[in-house]
Amino acid sequence: QVQLVESGGGLVQPGGSLTLSCAASGRDFSNYVMGWYRQAPGKQRELVAEITSGASTNYVDNVKGRFTISRDNAKNTVYLQMNSLKPEDTAVYYCHANRRVLGGTYLYWGPGTQVTVSS
């Protein structure tokens, strides 16, 4: 019903910047809580940032002040601007959408995009 496609990943130097985009197809995008997760080899997938339908945001502590999540409901797109990147940020980044409604929760994942921070 809802498909997510990430873009913008790549190789950057420590201290550099990168912006990820997640394009969603489907209805009711504005009603979904959108988020970015990441998973590094040998580690569990973790929530990096999320943004509600009301544009309230939440970040994991180690990216706060460096990353910014935003959404453009008119374009069905969510963004993750990443500044001052560190090697520890290297991971596959996944776009996530969820909506809680009466009767169940709907969850969707993008295929992921690789972000590598290295000199």
CSV table of N, CA and C in Angstrom, one decimal:
chain,number,residue,atom,x,y,z
A,1,GLN,N,0.8,-1.2,0.0
A,1,GLN,CA,0.0,0.0,0.0
A,1,GLN,C,0.9,1.3,0.0
A,2,VAL,N,1.9,1.3,0.9
A,2,VAL,CA,2.8,2.4,0.9
A,2,VAL,C,4.2,1.9,0.6
A,3,GLN,N,4.8,2.5,-0.4
A,3,GLN,CA,6.2,2.2,-0.8
A,3,GLN,C,7.1,3.3,-0.5
A,4,LEU,N,8.3,3.0,0.1
A,4,LEU,CA,9.3,4.0,0.4
A,4,LEU,C,10.6,3.7,-0.3
A,5,VAL,N,11.2,4.8,-0.8
A,5,VAL,CA,12.5,4.6,-1.5
A,5,VAL,C,13.4,5.7,-1.1
A,6,GLU,N,14.5,5.3,-0.5
A,6,GLU,CA,15.6,6.2,0.0
A,6,GLU,C,16.5,6.6,-1.2
A,7,SER,N,17.1,7.8,-1.0
A,7,SER,CA,18.2,8.2,-1.9
A,7,SER,C,19.1,9.2,-1.2
A,8,GLY,N,20.2,9.4,-1.7
A,8,GLY,CA,21.2,10.4,-1.2
A,8,GLY,C,22.3,9.8,-0.4
A,9,GLY,N,22.4,8.5,-0.2
A,9,GLY,CA,23.5,7.9,0.5
A,9,GLY,C,24.8,8.0,-0.4
A,10,GLY,N,25.9,7.7,0.3
A,10,GLY,CA,27.2,7.7,-0.4
A,10,GLY,C,28.3,7.8,0.5
A,11,LEU,N,29.5,8.1,0.0
A,11,LEU,CA,30.7,8.2,0.7
A,11,LEU,C,31.1,9.6,1.0
A,12,VAL,N,31.3,9.9,2.3
A,12,VAL,CA,31.7,11.3,2.6
A,12,VAL,C,32.8,11.3,3.6
A,13,GLN,N,33.6,12.4,3.7
A,13,GLN,CA,34.7,12.5,4.6
A,13,GLN,C,34.1,12.8,6.0
A,14,PRO,N,34.9,12.5,7.1
A,14,PRO,CA,34.5,12.9,8.4
A,14,PRO,C,34.3,14.4,8.4
A,15,GLY,N,33.3,14.9,9.1
A,15,GLY,CA,33.0,16.3,9.1
A,15,GLY,C,32.2,16.8,8.0
A,16,GLY,N,31.9,16.0,7.0
A,16,GLY,CA,31.2,16.4,5.9
A,16,GLY,C,29.7,16.3,6.1
A,17,SER,N,28.9,16.6,5.1
A,17,SER,CA,27.5,16.6,5.2
A,17,SER,C,26.8,15.8,4.1
A,18,LEU,N,25.6,15.3,4.4
A,18,LEU,CA,24.9,14.5,3.4
A,18,LEU,C,23.4,14.6,3.7
A,19,THR,N,22.6,14.7,2.7
A,19,THR,CA,21.2,14.7,2.9
A,19,THR,C,20.5,13.5,2.3
A,20,LEU,N,19.7,12.8,3.1
A,20,LEU,CA,19.0,11.7,2.6
A,20,LEU,C,17.5,12.1,2.3
A,21,SER,N,16.9,11.5,1.3
A,21,SER,CA,15.5,11.7,1.0
A,21,SER,C,14.8,10.4,1.0
A,22,CYS,N,13.6,10.4,1.3
A,22,CYS,CA,12.7,9.2,1.3
A,22,CYS,C,11.4,9.6,0.6
A,23,ALA,N,11.2,9.1,-0.5
A,23,ALA,CA,10.0,9.4,-1.3
A,23,ALA,C,9.0,8.3,-1.1
A,24,ALA,N,7.8,8.7,-0.7
A,24,ALA,CA,6.7,7.7,-0.4
A,24,ALA,C,5.6,7.8,-1.4
A,25,SER,N,5.2,6.6,-1.8
A,25,SER,CA,4.0,6.5,-2.7
A,25,SER,C,2.9,5.9,-1.9
A,26,GLY,N,1.7,6.4,-2.1
A,26,GLY,CA,0.6,5.9,-1.3
A,26,GLY,C,-0.2,7.0,-0.8
A,27,ARG,N,-1.3,6.6,-0.2
A,27,ARG,CA,-2.2,7.7,0.4
A,27,ARG,C,-1.9,8.0,1.8
A,28,ASP,N,-2.4,9.1,2.3
A,28,ASP,CA,-2.4,9.5,3.7
A,28,ASP,C,-1.0,9.7,4.3
A,29,PHE,N,0.0,10.1,3.4
A,29,PHE,CA,1.3,10.3,3.9
A,29,PHE,C,1.4,11.2,5.1
A,30,SER,N,0.6,12.3,5.1
A,30,SER,CA,0.6,13.3,6.1
A,30,SER,C,0.2,12.7,7.5
A,31,ASN,N,-0.5,11.6,7.5
A,31,ASN,CA,-0.9,11.0,8.7
A,31,ASN,C,0.0,10.0,9.3
A,32,TYR,N,1.1,9.7,8.7
A,32,TYR,CA,2.1,8.8,9.2
A,32,TYR,C,3.2,9.5,10.0
A,33,VAL,N,3.7,8.8,11.0
A,33,VAL,CA,4.9,9.2,11.7
A,33,VAL,C,6.0,8.6,10.8
A,34,MET,N,6.9,9.5,10.4
A,34,MET,CA,8.1,9.1,9.6
A,34,MET,C,9.3,9.1,10.4
A,35,GLY,N,10.2,8.1,10.1
A,35,GLY,CA,11.5,8.1,10.8
A,35,GLY,C,12.6,7.5,10.0
A,36,TRP,N,13.8,7.8,10.5
A,36,TRP,CA,15.0,7.2,9.9
A,36,TRP,C,15.7,6.3,10.9
A,37,TYR,N,15.9,5.1,10.5
A,37,TYR,CA,16.7,4.2,11.3
A,37,TYR,C,18.0,3.9,10.6
A,38,ARG,N,18.9,3.3,11.4
A,38,ARG,CA,20.2,2.9,10.8
A,38,ARG,C,20.7,1.6,11.4
A,39,GLN,N,21.4,0.9,10.6
A,39,GLN,CA,22.0,-0.4,11.1
A,39,GLN,C,23.4,-0.5,10.6
A,40,ALA,N,24.3,-0.7,11.5
A,40,ALA,CA,25.7,-0.9,11.2
A,40,ALA,C,26.0,-2.4,11.4
A,41,PRO,N,27.0,-2.9,10.7
A,41,PRO,CA,27.4,-4.3,10.8
A,41,PRO,C,27.6,-4.7,12.3
A,42,GLY,N,27.0,-5.8,12.7
A,42,GLY,CA,27.1,-6.3,14.0
A,42,GLY,C,26.3,-5.5,15.1
A,43,LYS,N,25.5,-4.6,14.7
A,43,LYS,CA,24.8,-3.8,15.6
A,43,LYS,C,23.3,-3.9,15.3
A,44,GLN,N,22.5,-3.6,16.3
A,44,GLN,CA,21.0,-3.6,16.1
A,44,GLN,C,20.6,-2.4,15.4
A,45,ARG,N,19.5,-2.5,14.7
A,45,ARG,CA,18.9,-1.3,14.0
A,45,ARG,C,18.4,-0.4,15.1
A,46,GLU,N,18.8,0.9,14.9
A,46,GLU,CA,18.4,1.9,15.9
A,46,GLU,C,17.6,3.1,15.3
A,47,LEU,N,16.8,3.6,16.0
A,47,LEU,CA,16.1,4.8,15.6
A,47,LEU,C,17.0,6.0,15.6
A,48,VAL,N,17.1,6.8,14.5
A,48,VAL,CA,17.9,7.9,14.5
A,48,VAL,C,17.1,9.2,14.7
A,49,ALA,N,16.0,9.3,14.0
A,49,ALA,CA,15.2,10.5,14.1
A,49,ALA,C,13.8,10.1,13.6
A,50,GLU,N,12.8,10.8,14.2
A,50,GLU,CA,11.4,10.6,13.7
A,50,GLU,C,10.7,12.0,13.7
A,51,ILE,N,9.7,12.0,12.9
A,51,ILE,CA,8.9,13.2,12.9
A,51,ILE,C,7.4,12.9,12.7
A,52,THR,N,6.6,13.5,13.5
A,52,THR,CA,5.2,13.2,13.5
A,52,THR,C,4.4,13.9,12.5
A,53,SER,N,3.2,13.6,12.4
A,53,SER,CA,2.3,14.3,11.4
A,53,SER,C,2.2,15.8,11.8
A,54,GLY,N,2.4,16.1,13.0
A,54,GLY,CA,2.4,17.5,13.5
A,54,GLY,C,3.8,18.2,13.5
A,55,ALA,N,4.7,17.5,12.9
A,55,ALA,CA,6.1,18.0,12.7
A,55,ALA,C,6.9,18.1,14.0
A,56,SER,N,6.4,17.4,15.0
A,56,SER,CA,7.2,17.2,16.2
A,56,SER,C,8.4,16.2,16.0
A,57,THR,N,9.6,16.5,16.4
A,57,THR,CA,10.7,15.7,16.1
A,57,THR,C,11.4,15.1,17.4
A,58,ASN,N,12.1,14.0,17.1
A,58,ASN,CA,12.8,13.3,18.2
A,58,ASN,C,14.1,12.7,17.6
A,59,TYR,N,15.2,12.8,18.3
A,59,TYR,CA,16.5,12.3,17.9
A,59,TYR,C,17.2,11.5,18.9
A,60,VAL,N,17.9,10.5,18.4
A,60,VAL,CA,18.8,9.8,19.3
A,60,VAL,C,19.9,10.7,19.8
A,61,ASP,N,20.3,10.5,21.0
A,61,ASP,CA,21.2,11.5,21.6
A,61,ASP,C,22.5,11.8,20.8
A,62,ASN,N,23.1,10.8,20.3
A,62,ASN,CA,24.4,11.0,19.6
A,62,ASN,C,24.3,11.6,18.2
A,63,VAL,N,23.1,12.0,17.8
A,63,VAL,CA,23.0,12.7,16.5
A,63,VAL,C,22.4,14.1,16.7
A,64,LYS,N,21.9,14.3,17.9
A,64,LYS,CA,21.2,15.6,18.2
A,64,LYS,C,22.1,16.8,18.0
A,65,GLY,N,21.7,17.7,17.3
A,65,GLY,CA,22.5,18.9,17.0
A,65,GLY,C,23.2,18.8,15.7
A,66,ARG,N,23.3,17.6,15.2
A,66,ARG,CA,24.0,17.3,13.9
A,66,ARG,C,23.1,17.0,12.8
A,67,PHE,N,22.0,16.2,13.1
A,67,PHE,CA,21.1,15.8,12.1
A,67,PHE,C,19.8,16.5,12.3
A,68,THR,N,19.1,16.7,11.2
A,68,THR,CA,17.8,17.3,11.2
A,68,THR,C,16.8,16.6,10.3
A,69,ILE,N,15.7,16.2,10.8
A,69,ILE,CA,14.7,15.5,10.1
A,69,ILE,C,13.6,16.5,9.7
A,70,SER,N,13.0,16.4,8.5
A,70,SER,CA,12.0,17.3,8.1
A,70,SER,C,11.1,16.5,7.1
A,71,ARG,N,9.9,17.1,6.8
A,71,ARG,CA,9.0,16.4,5.9
A,71,ARG,C,8.3,17.5,5.0
A,72,ASP,N,8.0,17.1,3.8
A,72,ASP,CA,7.3,17.9,2.9
A,72,ASP,C,6.1,17.1,2.5
A,73,ASN,N,4.9,17.3,3.1
A,73,ASN,CA,3.8,16.5,2.9
A,73,ASN,C,3.2,16.7,1.4
A,74,ALA,N,3.4,17.9,0.9
A,74,ALA,CA,3.0,18.1,-0.5
A,74,ALA,C,3.7,17.3,-1.5
A,75,LYS,N,5.0,16.9,-1.1
A,75,LYS,CA,5.8,16.0,-2.0
A,75,LYS,C,5.9,14.6,-1.5
A,76,ASN,N,5.2,14.3,-0.4
A,76,ASN,CA,5.3,12.9,0.1
A,76,ASN,C,6.7,12.5,0.4
A,77,THR,N,7.5,13.4,0.9
A,77,THR,CA,8.9,13.2,1.1
A,77,THR,C,9.4,13.5,2.5
A,78,VAL,N,10.3,12.7,3.1
A,78,VAL,CA,10.9,13.0,4.3
A,78,VAL,C,12.4,13.1,4.1
A,79,TYR,N,13.1,14.0,4.8
A,79,TYR,CA,14.5,14.2,4.6
A,79,TYR,C,15.3,14.0,5.9
A,80,LEU,N,16.5,13.7,5.8
A,80,LEU,CA,17.4,13.7,6.9
A,80,LEU,C,18.7,14.4,6.5
A,81,GLN,N,18.9,15.6,7.0
A,81,GLN,CA,20.1,16.4,6.8
A,81,GLN,C,21.1,16.0,7.8
A,82,MET,N,22.3,15.5,7.4
A,82,MET,CA,23.3,15.1,8.3
A,82,MET,C,24.5,15.9,8.2
A,83,ASN,N,24.9,16.6,9.2
A,83,ASN,CA,26.1,17.4,9.3
A,83,ASN,C,27.1,16.9,10.2
A,84,SER,N,28.3,17.4,10.1
A,84,SER,CA,29.4,17.0,11.0
A,84,SER,C,29.5,15.4,11.1
A,85,LEU,N,29.4,14.8,10.0
A,85,LEU,CA,29.4,13.3,10.1
A,85,LEU,C,30.7,12.7,10.7
A,86,LYS,N,30.5,11.6,11.4
A,86,LYS,CA,31.5,10.9,12.0
A,86,LYS,C,31.6,9.5,11.5
A,87,PRO,N,32.8,8.8,11.6
A,87,PRO,CA,32.8,7.4,11.1
A,87,PRO,C,31.8,6.5,11.8
A,88,GLU,N,31.4,6.9,13.0
A,88,GLU,CA,30.4,6.1,13.8
A,88,GLU,C,29.1,6.2,13.1
A,89,ASP,N,28.8,7.1,12.2
A,89,ASP,CA,27.6,7.3,11.6
A,89,ASP,C,27.4,6.3,10.4
A,90,THR,N,28.5,5.6,10.0
A,90,THR,CA,28.5,4.7,8.9
A,90,THR,C,27.5,3.6,9.2
A,91,ALA,N,26.5,3.4,8.3
A,91,ALA,CA,25.5,2.4,8.4
A,91,ALA,C,24.6,2.4,7.2
A,92,VAL,N,23.7,1.5,7.1
A,92,VAL,CA,22.6,1.5,6.2
A,92,VAL,C,21.5,2.3,6.8
A,93,TYR,N,21.0,3.3,6.2
A,93,TYR,CA,19.9,4.1,6.7
A,93,TYR,C,18.6,3.7,6.0
A,94,TYR,N,17.6,3.5,6.8
A,94,TYR,CA,16.3,3.0,6.4
A,94,TYR,C,15.2,4.1,6.7
A,95,CYS,N,14.4,4.3,5.7
A,95,CYS,CA,13.2,5.1,5.9
A,95,CYS,C,12.1,4.3,6.5
A,96,HIS,N,11.4,4.8,7.4
A,96,HIS,CA,10.3,4.0,8.1
A,96,HIS,C,9.1,4.9,8.2
A,97,ALA,N,7.9,4.2,8.0
A,97,ALA,CA,6.6,4.9,8.2
A,97,ALA,C,5.7,4.1,9.1
A,98,ASN,N,5.0,4.7,9.9
A,98,ASN,CA,4.1,4.0,10.8
A,98,ASN,C,2.9,4.8,11.0
A,99,ARG,N,1.8,4.1,11.2
A,99,ARG,CA,0.5,4.7,11.5
A,99,ARG,C,-0.3,3.8,12.4
A,100,ARG,N,-0.7,4.3,13.5
A,100,ARG,CA,-1.5,3.6,14.5
A,100,ARG,C,-2.9,4.0,14.3
A,101,VAL,N,-3.8,3.1,14.0
A,101,VAL,CA,-5.2,3.3,13.8
A,101,VAL,C,-5.9,2.3,14.7
A,102,LEU,N,-7.2,2.5,14.9
A,102,LEU,CA,-8.0,1.6,15.6
A,102,LEU,C,-8.0,0.3,14.8
A,103,GLY,N,-7.6,-0.8,15.5
A,103,GLY,CA,-7.6,-2.1,14.9
A,103,GLY,C,-6.2,-2.6,14.5
A,104,GLY,N,-5.2,-1.7,14.5
A,104,GLY,CA,-3.9,-2.2,14.2
A,104,GLY,C,-2.9,-1.1,13.9
A,105,THR,N,-1.7,-1.5,13.7
A,105,THR,CA,-0.6,-0.6,13.4
A,105,THR,C,0.0,-1.0,12.0
A,106,TYR,N,0.2,0.0,11.2
A,106,TYR,CA,0.7,-0.2,9.8
A,106,TYR,C,2.2,0.3,9.8
A,107,LEU,N,3.1,-0.6,9.4
A,107,LEU,CA,4.5,-0.4,9.4
A,107,LEU,C,5.0,-0.6,8.0
A,108,TYR,N,5.9,0.3,7.5
A,108,TYR,CA,6.5,0.2,6.2
A,108,TYR,C,8.0,0.6,6.3
A,109,TRP,N,8.8,-0.1,5.5
A,109,TRP,CA,10.2,0.1,5.4
A,109,TRP,C,10.7,0.3,4.0
A,110,GLY,N,11.7,1.2,3.8
A,110,GLY,CA,12.4,1.3,2.6
A,110,GLY,C,13.5,0.3,2.5
A,111,PRO,N,14.1,0.1,1.3
A,111,PRO,CA,15.1,-0.9,1.2
A,111,PRO,C,16.5,-0.5,1.8
A,112,GLY,N,16.6,0.8,2.1
A,112,GLY,CA,17.9,1.3,2.7
A,112,GLY,C,18.8,1.9,1.8
A,113,THR,N,19.7,2.8,2.3
A,113,THR,CA,20.7,3.4,1.5
A,113,THR,C,22.0,3.5,2.3
A,114,GLN,N,23.1,3.2,1.7
A,114,GLN,CA,24.4,3.1,2.5
A,114,GLN,C,25.0,4.5,2.7
A,115,VAL,N,25.4,4.8,3.9
A,115,VAL,CA,26.1,6.0,4.2
A,115,VAL,C,27.5,5.5,4.8
A,116,THR,N,28.5,5.9,4.2
A,116,THR,CA,29.9,5.6,4.7
A,116,THR,C,30.6,6.9,4.9
A,117,VAL,N,31.1,7.0,6.1
A,117,VAL,CA,31.9,8.2,6.5
A,117,VAL,C,33.3,7.7,6.8
A,118,SER,N,34.2,8.1,5.9
A,118,SER,CA,35.6,7.6,5.9
A,118,SER,C,36.5,8.6,5.1
A,119,SER,N,37.7,8.7,5.6
A,119,SER,CA,38.7,9.4,4.9
A,119,SER,C,39.6,8.6,4.0
